[in-house]
CSV table of C-alpha atoms and ligand atoms in Angstrom, one decimal:
chain,number,residue,atom,x,y,z
A,1,MET,CA,0.0,0.0,-0.1
A,2,LYS,CA,1.0,3.5,-0.7
A,3,PRO,CA,0.8,6.2,2.5
A,4,PRO,CA,-1.9,8.8,2.7
A,5,VAL,CA,-1.4,12.2,1.3
A,6,PHE,CA,1.0,14.4,3.7
A,7,ALA,CA,2.7,17.5,3.5
A,8,TYR,CA,6.5,17.2,3.5
A,9,HIS,CA,8.7,19.9,5.3
A,10,ARG,CA,12.3,19.8,5.4
A,11,PRO,CA,13.8,22.1,7.7
A,12,GLU,CA,17.6,22.9,7.7
A,13,THR,CA,17.9,23.8,11.5
A,14,VAL,CA,16.5,22.7,14.9
A,15,ALA,CA,14.8,26.4,15.4
A,16,GLU,CA,13.3,26.1,12.1
A,17,ALA,CA,12.1,22.2,12.9
A,18,LEU,CA,10.6,23.6,16.0
A,19,ASP,CA,8.7,26.4,14.4
A,20,VAL,CA,7.0,23.9,11.6
A,21,LEU,CA,6.3,21.6,14.8
A,22,ALA,CA,4.8,24.3,16.5
A,23,GLU,CA,2.7,25.3,13.7
A,24,VAL,CA,1.3,21.7,12.6
A,25,GLY,CA,0.6,20.7,16.4
A,26,HIS,CA,-1.1,17.6,16.5
A,27,ASP,CA,-1.3,16.9,12.8
A,28,GLY,CA,2.5,16.8,12.6
A,29,LYS,CA,5.0,13.9,12.7
A,30,VAL,CA,8.7,13.9,13.0
A,31,LEU,CA,10.4,11.7,10.3
A,32,ALA,CA,13.8,10.5,11.5
A,33,GLY,CA,15.1,6.9,9.8
A,34,GLY,CA,11.6,6.2,8.8
A,35,GLN,CA,12.1,2.6,9.8
A,36,SER,CA,8.9,2.4,12.0
A,37,LEU,CA,6.9,5.2,10.7
A,38,VAL,CA,7.3,4.7,6.9
A,39,PRO,CA,5.7,0.9,7.4
A,40,LEU,CA,2.9,2.6,9.6
A,41,LEU,CA,2.2,5.0,6.9
A,42,ASN,CA,2.2,2.5,4.1
A,43,MET,CA,-0.3,0.2,6.2
A,44,ARG,CA,-2.4,3.5,7.0
A,45,LEU,CA,-1.9,2.8,10.6
A,46,ALA,CA,-0.9,6.5,11.0
A,47,ALA,CA,-1.7,9.3,8.7
A,48,PRO,CA,-0.5,12.6,9.8
A,49,ALA,CA,-1.2,15.7,7.8
A,50,HIS,CA,2.6,17.0,8.0
A,51,LEU,CA,5.9,15.0,8.2
A,52,VAL,CA,8.5,17.0,9.5
A,53,ASP,CA,11.8,15.6,8.2
A,54,VAL,CA,14.7,15.9,10.6
A,55,ASN,CA,17.6,14.3,8.6
A,56,ARG,CA,19.2,17.9,7.7
A,57,LEU,CA,19.5,18.6,11.2
A,58,ALA,CA,23.5,18.1,11.3
A,59,GLU,CA,23.4,19.6,14.6
A,60,LEU,CA,21.6,16.5,16.1
A,61,ASP,CA,24.1,14.2,14.4
A,62,VAL,CA,26.5,13.7,17.3
A,63,VAL,CA,27.6,11.0,19.7
A,64,ALA,CA,29.4,12.5,22.4
A,65,ARG,CA,31.2,10.9,25.5
A,66,GLU,CA,30.5,13.0,28.3
A,67,PRO,CA,31.8,13.0,32.1
A,68,ASP,CA,28.8,10.8,33.1
A,69,GLY,CA,28.0,9.1,30.1
A,70,VAL,CA,27.0,9.1,26.6
A,71,ARG,CA,24.8,11.6,24.7
A,72,VAL,CA,23.2,10.6,21.4
A,73,GLY,CA,21.6,13.0,19.3
A,74,ALA,CA,18.4,12.5,17.4
A,75,LEU,CA,20.1,11.9,14.0
A,76,ALA,CA,22.9,9.2,15.2
A,77,ARG,CA,21.9,5.8,13.6
A,78,HIS,CA,22.1,2.7,15.7
A,79,ALA,CA,25.1,1.5,13.6
A,80,ARG,CA,27.0,4.6,14.4
A,81,VAL,CA,26.4,4.2,18.0
A,82,GLU,CA,27.1,0.5,17.8
A,83,ASP,CA,30.7,1.3,16.2
A,84,ASP,CA,31.6,4.1,18.6
A,85,GLN,CA,34.4,2.8,20.5
A,86,ALA,CA,34.2,5.7,23.2
A,87,ALA,CA,30.6,5.0,23.8
A,88,ALA,CA,31.2,1.2,24.0
A,89,GLY,CA,33.9,1.8,26.5
A,90,ALA,CA,31.5,4.2,28.7
A,91,VAL,CA,28.1,2.2,28.6
A,92,PRO,CA,28.8,-1.2,27.0
A,93,LEU,CA,25.3,-2.2,27.1
A,94,LEU,CA,24.5,0.2,24.4
A,95,GLY,CA,26.5,-2.0,21.8
A,96,GLN,CA,25.5,-5.2,23.3
A,97,ALA,CA,21.7,-4.3,22.7
A,98,ILE,CA,21.9,-2.6,19.4
A,99,ALA,CA,23.5,-5.7,17.9
A,100,ASP,CA,20.3,-7.5,18.4
A,101,ILE,CA,18.2,-4.8,16.7
A,102,ALA,CA,17.2,-5.9,13.2
A,103,HIS,CA,19.6,-6.2,10.4
A,104,THR,CA,22.4,-4.1,9.2
A,105,ALA,CA,20.4,-2.1,6.5
A,106,ILE,CA,17.7,-1.1,9.4
A,107,ARG,CA,20.6,-0.4,11.8
A,108,ASN,CA,22.1,1.8,9.1
A,109,ARG,CA,19.0,4.1,9.0
A,110,GLY,CA,17.0,3.7,12.0
A,111,THR,CA,18.0,6.1,14.7
A,112,VAL,CA,18.7,5.4,18.6
A,113,VAL,CA,16.4,8.4,19.6
A,114,GLY,CA,13.6,7.5,17.0
A,115,SER,CA,13.3,4.0,18.7
A,116,LEU,CA,13.0,5.6,22.0
A,117,VAL,CA,10.2,7.9,21.0
A,118,HIS,CA,8.6,5.0,19.2
A,119,ALA,CA,8.5,3.1,22.4
A,120,ASP,CA,7.7,-0.4,21.2
A,121,PRO,CA,7.6,-2.6,24.2
A,122,ALA,CA,9.6,-5.1,21.9
A,123,ALA,CA,12.3,-2.8,21.2
A,124,GLU,CA,15.9,-2.9,23.1
A,125,LEU,CA,16.8,0.6,23.6
A,126,PRO,CA,13.6,1.6,25.8
A,127,ALA,CA,14.9,-0.9,28.2
A,128,VAL,CA,18.6,0.1,28.0
A,129,LEU,CA,17.7,3.5,28.9
A,130,ALA,CA,15.4,2.3,31.7
A,131,LEU,CA,17.9,0.0,33.3
A,132,LEU,CA,20.6,2.7,33.2
A,133,GLY,CA,18.3,5.5,34.5
A,134,GLY,CA,18.8,7.9,31.3
A,135,THR,CA,17.1,10.7,30.1
A,136,MET,CA,15.4,12.0,27.3
A,137,GLU,CA,15.9,15.8,26.0
A,138,LEU,CA,12.9,17.4,24.4
A,139,ALA,CA,12.5,20.6,22.9
A,140,SER,CA,9.7,22.8,21.4
A,141,ALA,CA,9.1,26.3,20.4
A,142,GLY,CA,8.2,27.0,24.0
A,143,GLY,CA,11.5,25.9,25.7
A,144,SER,CA,13.0,22.6,26.4
A,145,ARG,CA,12.7,19.9,28.9
A,146,ARG,CA,14.3,16.7,30.4
A,147,VAL,CA,12.3,13.5,31.1
A,148,ALA,CA,13.5,10.6,33.1
A,149,ALA,CA,13.5,7.2,31.5
A,150,ALA,CA,11.0,6.2,34.5
A,151,ASP,CA,8.5,8.8,33.2
A,152,PHE,CA,9.2,8.7,29.5
A,153,PHE,CA,7.7,5.2,28.5
A,154,LEU,CA,3.8,5.3,29.1
A,155,GLY,CA,2.6,2.5,27.1
A,156,PRO,CA,2.8,0.4,23.8
A,157,LEU,CA,4.0,3.1,21.3
A,158,GLU,CA,3.5,5.9,23.8
A,159,SER,CA,5.9,8.2,25.1
A,160,ALA,CA,6.0,11.3,26.9
A,161,VAL,CA,6.8,13.4,23.8
A,162,ARG,CA,3.9,16.0,23.2
A,163,PRO,CA,2.7,17.4,19.9
A,164,GLY,CA,5.1,20.1,18.8
A,165,GLU,CA,8.0,18.3,20.5
A,166,LEU,CA,11.2,17.2,19.0
A,167,ALA,CA,13.3,14.8,21.0
A,168,THR,CA,16.8,16.3,20.4
A,169,ALA,CA,18.9,13.8,22.5
A,170,ALA,CA,18.9,10.7,25.0
A,171,VAL,CA,21.7,10.6,27.8
A,172,PHE,CA,22.9,7.0,28.9
A,173,PRO,CA,24.5,7.1,32.1
A,174,ALA,CA,27.7,5.5,32.6
A,175,PRO,CA,27.5,2.7,35.2
A,176,PRO,CA,29.5,3.0,38.3
A,177,ALA,CA,33.2,1.3,38.5
A,178,GLY,CA,32.9,-2.2,39.0
A,179,SER,CA,29.9,-2.6,36.8
A,180,GLY,CA,29.3,-5.2,33.9
A,181,SER,CA,26.5,-5.7,31.7
A,182,ALA,CA,24.8,-8.1,29.2
A,183,TRP,CA,22.2,-8.2,26.7
A,184,VAL,CA,20.4,-11.7,26.1
A,185,GLU,CA,17.2,-12.3,24.0
A,186,VAL,CA,15.3,-14.8,22.0
A,187,ALA,CA,13.8,-14.1,18.6
A,188,ARG,CA,12.4,-16.6,16.3
A,189,ARG,CA,14.9,-15.5,13.5
A,190,HIS,CA,18.1,-13.2,13.9
A,191,GLY,CA,16.9,-9.4,13.5
A,192,ASP,CA,13.4,-10.4,14.4
A,193,TYR,CA,11.8,-8.4,17.2
A,194,ALA,CA,12.2,-10.5,20.7
A,195,VAL,CA,10.1,-12.7,21.9
A,196,CYS,CA,11.3,-11.8,25.3
A,197,GLY,CA,15.1,-9.9,25.9
A,198,VAL,CA,16.8,-9.0,29.1
A,199,GLY,CA,19.3,-6.4,30.0
A,200,ALA,CA,21.3,-6.9,33.0
A,201,LEU,CA,23.5,-4.8,35.3
A,202,VAL,CA,25.6,-6.2,38.0
A,203,THR,CA,28.1,-4.2,40.2
A,204,LEU,CA,30.7,-6.1,42.1
A,205,ASP,CA,32.7,-5.2,45.1
A,206,GLN,CA,36.4,-5.3,45.5
A,207,GLY,CA,36.1,-9.0,46.6
A,208,LEU,CA,34.2,-9.6,43.5
A,209,ARG,CA,31.1,-10.1,45.4
A,210,VAL,CA,27.5,-8.7,43.9
A,211,GLY,CA,26.9,-5.3,45.4
A,212,SER,CA,23.9,-4.8,43.3
A,213,ALA,CA,22.1,-6.2,40.3
A,214,ARG,CA,19.2,-5.3,38.1
A,215,ALA,CA,17.5,-6.2,34.9
A,216,ALA,CA,15.2,-4.4,32.5
A,217,LEU,CA,12.9,-6.8,30.2
A,218,ILE,CA,11.2,-6.3,26.8
A,219,SER,CA,8.1,-8.1,25.5
A,220,ALA,CA,7.2,-8.7,28.9
A,221,GLY,CA,4.6,-5.8,29.5
A,222,PRO,CA,3.3,-2.6,28.0
A,223,VAL,CA,6.7,-0.7,28.8
A,224,PRO,CA,10.0,-2.0,29.9
A,225,VAL,CA,10.0,-3.9,33.0
A,226,PRO,CA,12.7,-2.9,35.6
A,227,VAL,CA,13.5,-5.7,38.2
A,228,ASP,CA,16.0,-5.5,41.3
A,229,LEU,CA,17.8,-8.6,41.6
A,230,THR,CA,19.9,-7.6,44.6
A,231,ASP,CA,17.8,-9.8,47.1
A,232,ALA,CA,18.8,-12.8,45.1
A,233,LEU,CA,22.3,-12.2,44.3
A,234,GLY,CA,23.7,-9.6,46.8
A,235,GLY,CA,26.7,-10.4,48.8
A,236,GLN,CA,27.5,-13.6,46.6
A,237,PRO,CA,30.4,-14.4,44.7
A,238,HIS,CA,30.4,-13.3,40.9
A,239,ASP,CA,31.0,-16.9,39.4
A,240,ALA,CA,28.5,-18.7,42.0
A,241,ALA,CA,25.5,-16.7,42.6
A,242,ASP,CA,22.0,-17.8,43.0
A,243,TRP,CA,21.1,-16.9,39.0
A,244,ALA,CA,18.0,-19.2,39.2
A,245,GLY,CA,16.8,-17.1,42.3
A,246,ALA,CA,17.4,-13.8,40.0
A,247,GLY,CA,15.3,-15.6,37.3
A,248,ARG,CA,12.4,-16.2,39.4
A,249,LEU,CA,12.3,-12.7,40.7
A,250,ALA,CA,12.2,-11.6,37.1
A,251,ALA,CA,9.3,-14.1,36.2
A,252,ALA,CA,7.5,-13.0,39.1
A,253,ALA,CA,7.6,-9.2,38.1
A,254,VAL,CA,6.5,-9.6,34.6
A,255,ASP,CA,3.3,-9.4,33.1
A,256,PRO,CA,3.6,-10.6,29.4
A,257,GLU,CA,0.7,-10.9,26.8
A,258,ALA,CA,0.1,-13.9,24.5
A,259,ASP,CA,0.3,-13.3,20.4
A,260,ILE,CA,0.8,-15.5,17.7
A,261,HIS,CA,4.4,-16.2,18.5
A,262,ALA,CA,4.3,-17.1,22.1
A,263,SER,CA,2.0,-17.8,24.9
A,264,ALA,CA,1.9,-15.5,28.0
A,265,ALA,CA,3.3,-18.5,30.2
A,266,TYR,CA,6.3,-19.1,27.6
A,267,ARG,CA,7.1,-15.6,27.9
A,268,ARG,CA,7.0,-15.8,31.7
A,269,HIS,CA,9.5,-18.8,31.6
A,270,LEU,CA,11.8,-17.2,28.9
A,271,ALA,CA,12.0,-13.9,31.4
A,272,GLY,CA,13.2,-16.2,34.1
A,273,VAL,CA,15.6,-18.0,32.2
A,274,LEU,CA,17.1,-15.2,30.3
A,275,THR,CA,17.3,-12.8,33.6
A,276,ALA,CA,19.3,-15.8,34.9
A,277,ARG,CA,21.9,-15.9,31.9
A,278,ALA,CA,21.9,-12.2,31.5
A,279,ALA,CA,22.7,-11.6,35.2
A,280,ARG,CA,25.5,-14.3,35.0
A,281,ALA,CA,26.9,-12.9,31.9
A,282,ALA,CA,26.9,-9.2,33.6
A,283,ALA,CA,28.6,-10.6,36.5
A,284,ALA,CA,31.3,-12.3,34.4
A,285,HIS,CA,31.8,-9.0,32.5
A,286,ALA,CA,32.1,-6.8,35.6
A,287,ALA,CA,34.7,-9.3,36.8
A,288,SER,CA,36.8,-9.3,33.7
A,289,ARG,CA,36.6,-5.4,33.7
A,290,LEU,CA,38.0,-5.2,37.1
A,291,GLU,CA,40.5,-7.6,36.6
A,292,GLY,CA,41.7,-5.9,33.5
A,293,ALA,CA,41.8,-2.5,35.4
A,294,ALA,CA,43.9,-4.2,38.2
B,1,LIG,C1,12.3,-5.2,9.6
B,1,LIG,C2,12.4,-4.3,10.7
B,1,LIG,C3,12.8,-5.1,11.8
B,1,LIG,C4,13.0,-4.3,13.3
B,1,LIG,N1,13.8,-4.9,14.3
B,1,LIG,C5,13.8,-4.1,15.3
B,1,LIG,C6,14.3,-4.7,16.4
B,1,LIG,O1,14.4,-5.8,16.8
B,1,LIG,N2,14.4,-3.8,17.4
B,1,LIG,C7,14.1,-2.6,17.6
B,1,LIG,O2,14.4,-2.0,18.8
B,1,LIG,N3,13.7,-2.3,16.4
B,1,LIG,C8,13.6,-2.8,15.4
B,1,LIG,N4,13.0,-2.2,14.3
B,1,LIG,C9,12.8,-0.5,14.2
B,1,LIG,C10,14.3,0.3,14.0
B,1,LIG,O3,14.9,0.1,15.0
B,1,LIG,C11,13.7,1.7,13.9
B,1,LIG,O4,14.8,2.2,13.4
B,1,LIG,C12,13.2,2.5,15.2
B,1,LIG,O5,12.4,1.8,15.8
B,1,LIG,C13,12.8,4.0,14.6
B,1,LIG,O6,13.8,4.7,14.5
B,1,LIG,P1,13.7,5.7,13.1
B,1,LIG,O7,14.8,6.8,13.3
B,1,LIG,O8,13.7,4.8,12.1
B,1,LIG,O9,12.2,6.3,13.3
B,1,LIG,P2,11.0,6.8,12.5
B,1,LIG,O10,10.6,5.5,12.0
B,1,LIG,O11,11.6,7.8,11.5
B,1,LIG,O12,10.1,7.2,13.6
B,1,LIG,C14,9.5,6.5,14.7
B,1,LIG,C15,8.6,7.3,15.3
B,1,LIG,O13,9.4,8.3,16.3
B,1,LIG,C16,9.2,9.5,16.0
B,1,LIG,N5,10.4,10.2,16.0
B,1,LIG,C17,11.4,9.9,15.5
B,1,LIG,N6,12.4,10.5,16.0
B,1,LIG,C18,11.8,11.7,16.6
B,1,LIG,C19,12.5,12.9,17.2
B,1,LIG,N7,13.7,13.0,17.1
B,1,LIG,N8,11.5,13.6,17.9
B,1,LIG,C20,10.4,13.3,18.3
B,1,LIG,N9,9.7,12.0,17.7
B,1,LIG,C21,10.7,11.0,16.7
B,1,LIG,C22,8.3,9.3,14.6
B,1,LIG,O14,7.5,10.7,14.6
B,1,LIG,C23,7.5,8.1,14.7
B,1,LIG,O15,6.4,8.2,15.4
B,1,LIG,C24,12.7,-2.9,13.0
B,1,LIG,C25,12.2,-2.2,12.0
B,1,LIG,C26,12.1,-3.1,10.8
B,1,LIG,C27,11.6,-2.4,9.6
């Protein structure tokens, strides 16, 4: 199918984009990489009267290593962030998760910020932002604001971006020293959206025991599901902790739905198994980073 008729705007600066977005309000949609929006238009599941193409806003094409983490501008594609060595050093979970997003062609075009705004409950990056306690930066003709990840994902395909607003960047905080991370998911074919996926972050103390551990799960509820695993793993050795106990905490926390790919019970089972694997891998990652730094 072809998309419904729309007016096309291609601003050259952020200021110009914000003026157009203010003018078109509820009738406008931002077009970034188009990897989610264009299929929605073609299937006529979305019919905005105005498309505001932000691909010429070079000032948003940034991936910056900052003192506290990594700032990803709205034009940074998945592939660029995945390949950025400074970003990978500060926030390894970014590259670990992006590797499981779709295929190379889609990662070359789709943007990190577009994925966050799109807020698909099966997408990897909303869980990464939630797990790290990151922030979205939003701008409009009336000013700018920051929204914490915990307040940004409101429901399936629903984020806190308001009509007239442009998401300009996402900030992914660097985890504390002694941390390691892992991303684990099950998809029917490589590149498909995950049937269930888990990001885990484990912080070890100097004795290589678990100080804190948490996870965020996708395809397990309407928004990423955060789970604190410290009750199951805290104080235990990095290579012999109660991983199954961590999995049980996750399985109890999720509220998955059934669809044509999996029953709710199978998704809950996956949540437990994958959380146990992700936590163990994150602890091993933390230990190897600490040993590498010694
Ligand atoms: C075959 C296929 C498989 C895929 N598999 C996966 C997968 O496994 N995991 C995954 O996470 N994703 C997957 N995707 C989606 C892909 O990651 C998209 O790139 C991403 O979801 C959206 O990024 P985009 O830049 O293409 O956004 P667009 O499609 O341009 O926009 C998506 C939505 O976000 C809004 N938007 C975008 N940028 C901004 C902004 N700066 N400010 C305000 N609003 C904005 C748009 O208005 C639109 O509503 C897949 C896509 C395809 C086609």
